[in-house]
């Protein structure tokens, strides 16, 4: 018996537990080993009832139900936001009005990467580098949020959070076809290699632009892109997020009204490289480091004969520009390159159950190179540094205090501080009122600060001046808001309402300076020189409300409405006799939207959206447009075939009458699309 | 040998002492052993063996000879449990720090007097539910995601539904690849999720998936390990090695003084801790995020039963 007992037992290999996992066997390490930490993509996570700002969350179900074809489409569901098409291949998104073709007062982030452009401070919604299918949700912080997100977050923050690679294992494809020559395709593969979860997405977009253009503007698109996201967890407490993307294509170059060029394209490309390292520290603290680069190239090298561009006989050119014959000249305004490099460190610590802090610092380099926009052939750089801190304090069971401040310094605009303080009173965890005060500054974009749009002939002779920057200073926004957030019916019903007042001082705008004379006035008698200056202030007072009722797991109805009263005081009138546009209704008095979605038996889904915007004026090249009502509808069916999940959608946008978008020539007609998504499991 | 067997049959564990078999020299097992050893009164187990014999499997190959010199074996960890069980010991064995599912595969249930027992490392779902109730009293629909292994806990879930008055919504996935889809559907219809380990479906390799999905929807997750809390669960109940060691020492002392050789029935650990992720708890509107208060509340709640 002893001899039998002495039979040795082979020692198990050291990797037994790992193999057990693969073999589907439990071990005690399942209960004691570390697991990867889940970290929010947002700086600080709070319940809506305790947030210092109003937030609209557009989740994936909402995105799908909306029938959106473009990312910016879904933002119509945010109270107070206006979305328009300056051209068929350009989208403008503004909040509380005052928008032109390049709205530039909202910070837009993708997974923490700021994507508004250093050139115009706007966002090219076609070249985001991601596709709609990659988005998990969009959080729109309505109201100034510079204390957390920096100088461009004056009127709000659009925080786009993409899906994590492991949320979409396998391969998927989507094709969309429909009106306006729309032919879109997407192919995505997600997988895992060791501790790396990755996703690669290819996409292609093609469209003819707005069909209702009376001047047949060339505003189509043909672009393709590739993006990569990898999440690597070398240890459970460490996560590296690596994102790369490149997109390139041809966009119709539109038509400058005074030039009326024949159709020509501009070649646009964008790329980004992003890496972040997040470490979960003891006591729920977190350290994050991120570095990224955005690049954007717009090659608009259209050339035309002077005589054709100005519609005058060739023989007249030497008379109008002495010593010069009719000749080809550059007319592409959007010929520029922009770059951004950004490094940021952030530390998040709960500190205690009553006080949570987020603090960090960053450094940024914005670069612009554009001879046509700046009359310089070198790179123009702006260096800025920032430090920020935010404190969320549980003063009592019912009172929450939020204090935040960001200090920024720019080598072009000096130092400034953006503070915010908010107090939330909780009647109970589901209902609260909020009072907040914030000041925020928006620094001029590099184009705004360096604009020197002088048209020159090939020999360097300047013959026309369009725009000149006259040292604009940052705009300053002061905001006060009173908000209410409440849940009912077991949190299925959410109501968020706020009253607000905003005043923006030192508005940056173009004014015509008749004291300045064109180099050759004879050729351009009616083209004044615009100077970019700080001019007066604007006020917006209003109310916003959003209501969402979740009637089932994927069924809901949401309603959003805003009322805006605006007031403009222009203090500088360089040309009081020649005001091309009286800027009234620069924000629509009313915006409203409604979205309802219902799942039906046999995999069917139906949803309908309704949007309303009252009369408003788009600034810049925009026009005073009539208010409109628009209804979209979507019918979809999901089914399973040959091991794959299928979804076929029929989408109709604007089932009613055509409406004008951005300018009178741009008609938004009824559009219909078919979209097929195949998820190969 | 016959003398030893006679002693065993009467439960008189005295001279030969206790053999502690640990899976390795990892800190977790060392903490158990140190705590267990310190809990034993000196001399309790005879003048010749005031301290247990300790074997680390990463340093020593376990043989029947090791068992022959012992009267009671305590395995610490899954690997140790498998090693001990493979020798089919005739002496009493207390398996500790072991998942219930592993124990069920190693040991055939005995009759009324079991010589094999276990202190599982799993936590009873009722305990997780008690924490859930204290943290989020308004939550009425609890979700549970089960897999091929954890489906064995279905009876426990059924009993829990009766006991708590909460609705338990159960989804079953067959494989890891199904977790995203299955959990997505599950998360739509619940107020809170009770995490249950399953090696094929929900394990520490992919727990972040579920945590993230729940986090996105603002749903609290109640876990069964401190790691869950660190990773983003609102709270968790779990047993520290010292707490399981304390219970093991109590079992051994009762066994030493008992007239019979029977060990108590295998079961969940009696002693436990509560951990709360302060950020997640407060951001999801937890009624109380005080670990000590919650721990005391749950402990007193269990002792009243």
Coordinates of N, CA and C in Angstrom, one line a residue, chain A residues 1-14 16-18 20-41 45-48 50 59 61 136-137 161-164 166-169 192 195 197 231 233 239 280-281 283-284 350 352-353 356 394 429-430 490-492 550 552-554 640 643 645 681, chain B residues 1 23 28-29 57 60-66 68 77-79 82-84 86-87 90 97-102 121-123 138 140-141 149 153 176-177 180-181 185 188-189 191 197-200 203-213 215-218 224-232 238 276-280 282-285 289 291:
Chain A
X1 N 0.8 -1.2 0.0 CA 0.0 0.0 0.0 C 0.9 1.3 0.0
X2 N 1.9 1.2 0.8 CA 2.8 2.3 0.8 C 3.5 2.5 -0.5
X3 N 3.8 1.3 -1.1 CA 4.5 1.4 -2.4 C 3.6 2.1 -3.4
X4 N 2.3 1.7 -3.4 CA 1.3 2.3 -4.3 C 1.2 3.8 -4.0
X5 N 1.3 4.1 -2.7 CA 1.1 5.5 -2.4 C 2.3 6.4 -2.8
X6 N 3.4 5.7 -3.0 CA 4.6 6.5 -3.4 C 4.6 6.8 -4.9
X7 N 3.7 6.3 -5.6 CA 3.6 6.6 -7.1 C 3.6 8.1 -7.2
X8 N 4.5 8.7 -8.0 CA 4.5 10.1 -8.1 C 3.4 10.7 -8.9
X9 N 3.1 11.9 -8.6 CA 2.0 12.6 -9.3 C 2.8 13.7 -10.1
X10 N 2.6 13.7 -11.4 CA 3.3 14.7 -12.2 C 2.8 16.1 -11.8
X11 N 3.8 16.9 -11.6 CA 3.4 18.3 -11.2 C 2.8 19.0 -12.4
X12 N 1.8 19.7 -12.2 CA 1.1 20.4 -13.3 C 2.0 21.5 -13.8
X13 N 2.0 21.8 -15.1 CA 2.8 22.9 -15.6 C 2.3 24.2 -15.1
X14 N 3.2 25.1 -15.2 CA 2.9 26.5 -14.6 C 1.8 27.1 -15.3
X16 N -0.9 25.9 -16.3 CA -2.1 25.2 -16.2 C -3.4 26.0 -16.2
X17 N -3.3 27.1 -15.4 CA -4.5 27.9 -15.3 C -4.9 28.6 -16.6
X18 N -3.9 29.0 -17.4 CA -4.2 29.6 -18.7 C -4.8 28.5 -19.6
X20 N -6.4 26.0 -18.6 CA -7.7 25.7 -18.0 C -8.8 26.6 -18.6
X21 N -8.4 27.9 -18.7 CA -9.3 28.9 -19.2 C -9.7 28.5 -20.7
X22 N -8.7 28.2 -21.4 CA -8.9 27.8 -22.8 C -9.8 26.5 -22.9
X23 N -9.6 25.7 -22.0 CA -10.3 24.4 -22.0 C -11.7 24.5 -21.4
X24 N -12.0 25.7 -20.9 CA -13.3 25.9 -20.3 C -13.4 25.4 -18.8
X25 N -12.3 25.4 -18.1 CA -12.3 24.9 -16.7 C -12.1 26.1 -15.8
X26 N -12.9 26.2 -14.8 CA -12.7 27.3 -13.8 C -11.5 27.0 -13.0
X27 N -10.9 28.1 -12.5 CA -9.8 28.0 -11.5 C -10.0 29.1 -10.5
X28 N -9.3 29.0 -9.4 CA -9.5 30.0 -8.4 C -9.0 31.4 -8.9
X29 N -8.1 31.4 -9.9 CA -7.7 32.7 -10.4 C -8.8 33.4 -11.1
X30 N -9.8 32.7 -11.5 CA -11.0 33.5 -12.0 C -11.6 34.4 -11.0
X31 N -11.3 34.1 -9.7 CA -11.9 34.8 -8.6 C -10.9 35.8 -8.0
X32 N -9.7 35.5 -8.3 CA -8.7 36.4 -7.6 C -7.8 37.1 -8.5
X33 N -7.7 36.7 -9.8 CA -6.9 37.4 -10.8 C -7.5 38.7 -11.2
X34 N -6.6 39.6 -11.7 CA -7.0 40.9 -12.2 C -7.8 40.8 -13.5
X35 N -8.6 41.8 -13.7 CA -9.3 41.8 -15.0 C -9.1 43.3 -15.6
X36 N -9.2 43.3 -16.9 CA -8.9 44.6 -17.5 C -9.9 45.7 -17.0
X37 N -9.4 46.8 -16.8 CA -10.2 47.9 -16.2 C -10.9 48.7 -17.3
X38 N -12.1 48.9 -17.0 CA -13.0 49.7 -17.9 C -12.9 51.2 -17.5
X39 N -12.5 52.0 -18.5 CA -12.3 53.4 -18.2 C -13.1 54.2 -19.2
X40 N -13.7 55.2 -18.6 CA -14.6 56.1 -19.5 C -13.8 56.9 -20.5
X41 N -14.4 57.1 -21.6 CA -13.7 57.9 -22.7 C -13.9 59.4 -22.4
X45 N -17.1 61.1 -15.2 CA -18.4 60.5 -15.4 C -19.3 60.8 -14.3
X46 N -20.4 61.4 -14.5 CA -21.4 61.7 -13.5 C -22.8 61.4 -13.9
X47 N -23.7 61.1 -13.0 CA -25.0 60.9 -13.4 C -25.6 62.3 -14.0
X48 N -26.5 62.2 -14.9 CA -27.0 63.4 -15.5 C -27.5 64.4 -14.4
X50 N -26.3 65.0 -11.7 CA -25.3 65.7 -10.9 C -24.3 66.4 -11.9
X59 N -27.5 57.5 -28.4 CA -26.9 56.2 -28.3 C -27.0 55.5 -29.7
X61 N -28.8 53.0 -30.7 CA -30.1 52.7 -31.1 C -30.7 54.0 -31.8
X136 N -20.3 54.3 -31.2 CA -21.1 53.7 -30.1 C -22.1 54.7 -29.6
X137 N -21.7 55.9 -29.3 CA -22.6 56.9 -28.9 C -22.0 58.3 -29.1
X161 N -17.9 58.8 -29.4 CA -17.2 57.7 -28.7 C -17.4 56.5 -29.7
X162 N -16.3 56.0 -30.1 CA -16.4 54.9 -31.1 C -16.5 53.5 -30.4
X163 N -17.0 52.6 -31.1 CA -17.1 51.2 -30.5 C -15.8 50.6 -30.2
X164 N -15.7 49.8 -29.2 CA -14.4 49.1 -28.9 C -14.3 47.9 -29.8
X166 N -13.6 44.9 -29.7 CA -14.2 43.6 -29.3 C -15.7 43.6 -29.3
X167 N -16.3 44.8 -29.5 CA -17.8 44.9 -29.6 C -18.3 44.3 -30.9
X168 N -17.4 44.2 -31.9 CA -17.8 43.8 -33.2 C -16.9 42.7 -33.7
X169 N -16.9 41.6 -33.1 CA -16.1 40.5 -33.6 C -16.5 40.0 -34.9
X192 N -8.9 39.5 -32.6 CA -8.0 39.6 -31.5 C -6.7 38.9 -31.8
X195 N -3.1 39.9 -26.7 CA -3.8 40.9 -25.9 C -4.2 42.1 -26.6
X197 N -6.9 43.7 -29.1 CA -8.2 43.7 -29.8 C -8.1 44.8 -30.9
X231 N -6.8 48.0 -29.3 CA -6.8 48.2 -27.8 C -5.9 47.1 -27.3
X233 N -4.0 45.5 -24.0 CA -3.9 45.4 -22.6 C -2.7 44.5 -22.2
X239 N -4.0 50.1 -20.4 CA -4.6 49.9 -21.7 C -4.0 50.9 -22.7
X280 N -4.8 52.2 -14.7 CA -5.7 52.3 -13.5 C -4.8 52.2 -12.3
X281 N -4.9 53.1 -11.4 CA -4.1 53.2 -10.2 C -4.9 52.7 -9.0
X283 N -6.9 52.7 -5.6 CA -7.9 53.6 -5.0 C -8.7 54.3 -6.2
X284 N -8.9 53.5 -7.3 CA -9.7 54.0 -8.4 C -9.2 55.2 -9.1
X350 N -10.6 59.8 -7.3 CA -11.8 60.0 -6.5 C -11.4 60.8 -5.3
X352 N -11.7 61.0 -2.4 CA -12.5 60.4 -1.3 C -13.9 60.2 -1.9
X353 N -14.8 59.6 -1.2 CA -16.1 59.4 -1.7 C -16.8 60.8 -1.9
X356 N -14.1 64.2 -6.0 CA -13.4 63.6 -7.1 C -12.7 64.7 -7.9
X394 N -19.3 66.3 -3.2 CA -20.6 66.0 -2.6 C -20.7 66.7 -1.3
X429 N -32.2 61.1 -5.8 CA -31.2 60.7 -6.8 C -31.8 60.9 -8.2
X430 N -33.1 60.9 -8.4 CA -33.6 60.9 -9.8 C -34.0 62.3 -10.2
X490 N -39.4 54.4 -13.4 CA -38.3 53.5 -13.3 C -37.2 53.9 -14.3
X491 N -37.0 55.2 -14.4 CA -35.9 55.7 -15.2 C -36.2 55.6 -16.7
X492 N -37.3 55.2 -17.1 CA -37.6 55.0 -18.5 C -38.0 56.4 -19.2
X550 N -38.4 55.5 -22.9 CA -38.0 54.2 -23.4 C -39.2 53.3 -23.2
X552 N -39.6 50.3 -24.7 CA -39.2 48.9 -24.7 C -37.7 48.8 -24.9
X553 N -37.2 47.6 -24.9 CA -35.7 47.5 -24.9 C -35.1 48.3 -26.1
X554 N -35.7 48.3 -27.2 CA -35.2 49.1 -28.3 C -36.2 50.1 -28.9
X640 N -31.6 36.4 -40.0 CA -30.3 35.6 -40.0 C -30.3 34.7 -41.2
X643 N -25.8 31.9 -41.2 CA -24.9 32.2 -40.1 C -24.6 33.6 -40.0
X645 N -25.8 37.8 -39.6 CA -26.9 38.7 -39.3 C -27.1 39.7 -40.4
X681 N -20.9 36.4 -38.8 CA -20.5 35.9 -37.5 C -19.6 34.6 -37.6
Chain B
X1 N -0.5 1.9 10.2 CA -1.6 2.4 9.3 C -3.0 2.1 9.8
X23 N -1.3 25.4 -4.1 CA -1.0 25.3 -5.6 C 0.4 25.8 -6.0
X28 N -1.2 34.9 -2.6 CA -2.6 34.5 -2.2 C -2.6 33.3 -1.3
X29 N -1.9 32.2 -1.7 CA -1.9 31.0 -1.0 C -1.0 31.2 0.3
X57 N 3.2 23.1 -4.5 CA 3.3 22.2 -5.6 C 4.3 22.7 -6.7
X60 N 7.4 21.0 -5.0 CA 7.4 19.6 -4.5 C 6.3 18.8 -5.2
X61 N 6.7 17.6 -5.6 CA 5.8 16.7 -6.2 C 5.0 15.9 -5.2
X62 N 3.7 16.1 -5.2 CA 2.9 15.5 -4.1 C 2.8 14.0 -4.4
X63 N 3.0 13.2 -3.3 CA 2.9 11.7 -3.4 C 2.0 11.2 -2.3
X64 N 1.7 9.9 -2.5 CA 0.9 9.3 -1.4 C 1.6 9.3 -0.1
X65 N 2.9 9.2 -0.2 CA 3.7 9.2 1.1 C 3.4 10.5 1.9
X66 N 3.2 11.6 1.2 CA 2.9 12.8 1.9 C 1.6 12.7 2.7
X68 N 0.2 9.9 3.6 CA 0.3 8.8 4.6 C 0.8 9.4 5.9
X77 N -6.2 26.2 -3.2 CA -6.1 26.5 -4.7 C -6.6 25.3 -5.5
X78 N -6.9 25.7 -6.8 CA -7.5 24.7 -7.7 C -6.4 23.6 -8.1
X79 N -5.3 24.0 -8.3 CA -4.2 23.1 -8.8 C -3.9 22.1 -7.6
X82 N -6.7 19.5 -7.4 CA -6.6 18.5 -8.4 C -5.6 17.5 -8.0
X83 N -4.4 18.0 -7.5 CA -3.3 17.1 -7.2 C -3.7 16.2 -6.0
X84 N -4.4 16.7 -5.1 CA -4.8 15.9 -3.9 C -5.8 14.9 -4.3
X86 N -6.4 13.6 -7.1 CA -5.9 12.6 -8.0 C -5.3 11.4 -7.3
X87 N -4.9 11.6 -6.0 CA -4.4 10.6 -5.2 C -5.4 9.8 -4.4
X90 N -7.6 8.6 1.4 CA -8.6 8.0 2.3 C -8.8 8.8 3.6
X97 N -10.3 27.5 -1.3 CA -9.9 28.4 -2.4 C -10.1 27.7 -3.7
X98 N -11.3 27.2 -3.9 CA -11.6 26.4 -5.1 C -13.0 26.7 -5.6
X99 N -13.2 26.8 -6.9 CA -14.5 27.1 -7.4 C -15.4 25.9 -7.2
X100 N -16.6 26.1 -6.9 CA -17.6 25.1 -6.7 C -17.6 24.1 -7.8
X101 N -17.6 24.6 -9.1 CA -17.7 23.7 -10.2 C -16.5 22.7 -10.3
X102 N -15.3 23.2 -9.8 CA -14.2 22.3 -9.8 C -14.4 21.2 -8.8
X121 N -14.5 29.3 -3.3 CA -14.1 30.7 -3.4 C -15.2 31.5 -4.0
X122 N -16.2 30.8 -4.6 CA -17.4 31.6 -5.2 C -18.2 32.2 -4.0
X123 N -18.9 33.2 -4.4 CA -19.8 33.8 -3.5 C -21.3 33.4 -3.8
X138 N -33.8 50.6 -5.6 CA -34.9 50.8 -6.6 C -34.8 49.8 -7.8
X140 N -35.2 46.6 -9.7 CA -36.2 45.5 -9.5 C -35.9 44.3 -10.4
X141 N -35.2 44.6 -11.5 CA -34.9 43.5 -12.5 C -33.4 43.2 -12.4
X149 N -20.9 26.3 -17.8 CA -20.6 25.8 -16.5 C -21.5 26.5 -15.4
X153 N -25.9 26.8 -11.7 CA -26.4 27.6 -10.6 C -27.8 28.1 -10.8
X176 N -17.9 32.2 -25.8 CA -17.5 33.6 -25.6 C -17.9 34.5 -26.8
X177 N -18.0 34.0 -28.0 CA -18.3 34.8 -29.1 C -19.8 35.3 -29.0
X180 N -21.2 39.2 -26.5 CA -21.6 40.6 -26.8 C -23.1 40.7 -27.2
X181 N -23.5 39.7 -28.0 CA -24.9 39.8 -28.5 C -25.8 39.4 -27.4
X185 N -28.6 42.1 -25.5 CA -30.0 41.9 -25.3 C -30.4 41.9 -23.8
X188 N -30.6 45.3 -22.0 CA -31.7 46.2 -22.4 C -32.9 46.1 -21.4
X189 N -33.1 44.9 -20.8 CA -34.3 44.8 -20.0 C -34.1 44.7 -18.5
X191 N -32.3 46.2 -14.6 CA -31.8 47.4 -13.9 C -30.4 47.2 -13.3
X197 N -19.2 34.0 -12.7 CA -18.1 33.5 -13.5 C -18.5 32.3 -14.3
X198 N -18.0 32.3 -15.6 CA -18.1 31.1 -16.4 C -16.9 31.0 -17.3
X199 N -16.1 29.9 -17.3 CA -14.9 29.9 -18.0 C -15.0 30.1 -19.5
X200 N -16.2 29.7 -20.0 CA -16.4 29.8 -21.5 C -17.1 31.1 -21.9
X203 N -15.4 35.4 -18.2 CA -14.2 35.2 -17.4 C -13.4 36.4 -17.3
X204 N -12.3 36.3 -16.6 CA -11.5 37.5 -16.4 C -10.8 38.0 -17.6
X205 N -10.8 37.2 -18.7 CA -10.3 37.7 -19.9 C -11.3 38.6 -20.6
X206 N -12.5 38.4 -20.5 CA -13.5 39.2 -21.2 C -14.5 39.9 -20.3
X207 N -14.2 39.9 -19.0 CA -15.2 40.5 -18.1 C -15.3 42.0 -18.5
X208 N -14.3 42.6 -19.0 CA -14.3 44.0 -19.4 C -15.4 44.2 -20.4
X209 N -15.7 43.2 -21.2 CA -16.7 43.4 -22.3 C -18.1 43.7 -21.6
X210 N -18.4 42.9 -20.6 CA -19.7 43.0 -20.0 C -19.7 44.3 -19.1
X211 N -18.6 44.6 -18.5 CA -18.5 45.8 -17.7 C -18.7 47.0 -18.5
X212 N -18.0 47.0 -19.7 CA -18.1 48.1 -20.5 C -19.6 48.3 -21.0
X213 N -20.1 47.2 -21.5 CA -21.5 47.3 -22.0 C -22.5 47.8 -21.0
X215 N -21.6 49.6 -18.3 CA -21.2 50.9 -18.0 C -21.8 51.9 -19.0
X216 N -21.8 51.5 -20.3 CA -22.4 52.3 -21.4 C -23.9 52.6 -21.1
X217 N -24.6 51.6 -20.6 CA -26.0 51.8 -20.4 C -26.3 52.3 -19.0
X218 N -25.3 52.6 -18.2 CA -25.5 53.1 -16.9 C -26.1 52.1 -15.9
X224 N -18.0 39.5 -7.9 CA -17.7 38.5 -6.9 C -16.2 38.5 -6.6
X225 N -15.5 39.5 -7.0 CA -14.1 39.6 -6.6 C -13.7 41.1 -6.6
X226 N -12.6 41.4 -5.9 CA -12.1 42.7 -5.8 C -11.8 43.3 -7.2
X227 N -11.2 42.4 -8.0 CA -10.8 42.8 -9.3 C -12.0 43.3 -10.1
X228 N -13.2 42.8 -9.9 CA -14.3 43.4 -10.6 C -14.5 44.8 -10.2
X229 N -14.4 45.1 -9.0 CA -14.6 46.5 -8.5 C -13.5 47.4 -9.1
X230 N -12.3 46.9 -9.1 CA -11.2 47.7 -9.7 C -11.5 48.0 -11.1
X231 N -12.0 47.0 -11.8 CA -12.2 47.1 -13.2 C -13.5 47.9 -13.6
X232 N -14.3 48.2 -12.7 CA -15.5 49.0 -13.0 C -16.8 48.6 -12.6
X238 N -16.7 39.3 -1.8 CA -15.6 38.4 -2.0 C -15.0 38.0 -0.7
X276 N -16.4 48.5 -2.9 CA -17.2 49.4 -3.6 C -16.3 50.3 -4.5
X277 N -16.7 50.4 -5.8 CA -16.0 51.4 -6.6 C -16.7 52.7 -6.4
X278 N -16.0 53.6 -5.7 CA -16.6 54.9 -5.3 C -17.1 55.7 -6.5
X279 N -16.3 55.7 -7.6 CA -16.7 56.5 -8.7 C -17.9 56.0 -9.4
X280 N -17.9 54.7 -9.6 CA -19.0 54.1 -10.3 C -20.3 54.1 -9.4
X282 N -21.1 56.1 -7.0 CA -21.7 57.4 -6.9 C -22.3 57.9 -8.2
X283 N -21.6 57.6 -9.3 CA -22.1 58.1 -10.6 C -23.4 57.4 -11.0
X284 N -23.6 56.2 -10.5 CA -24.8 55.5 -10.8 C -25.9 55.7 -9.8
X285 N -25.6 56.5 -8.8 CA -26.6 56.9 -7.8 C -26.8 55.9 -6.7
X289 N -22.4 54.2 -0.5 CA -21.1 53.7 -1.1 C -20.1 53.4 0.0
X291 N -18.1 51.2 2.3 CA -17.8 49.7 2.3 C -18.0 49.1 3.7

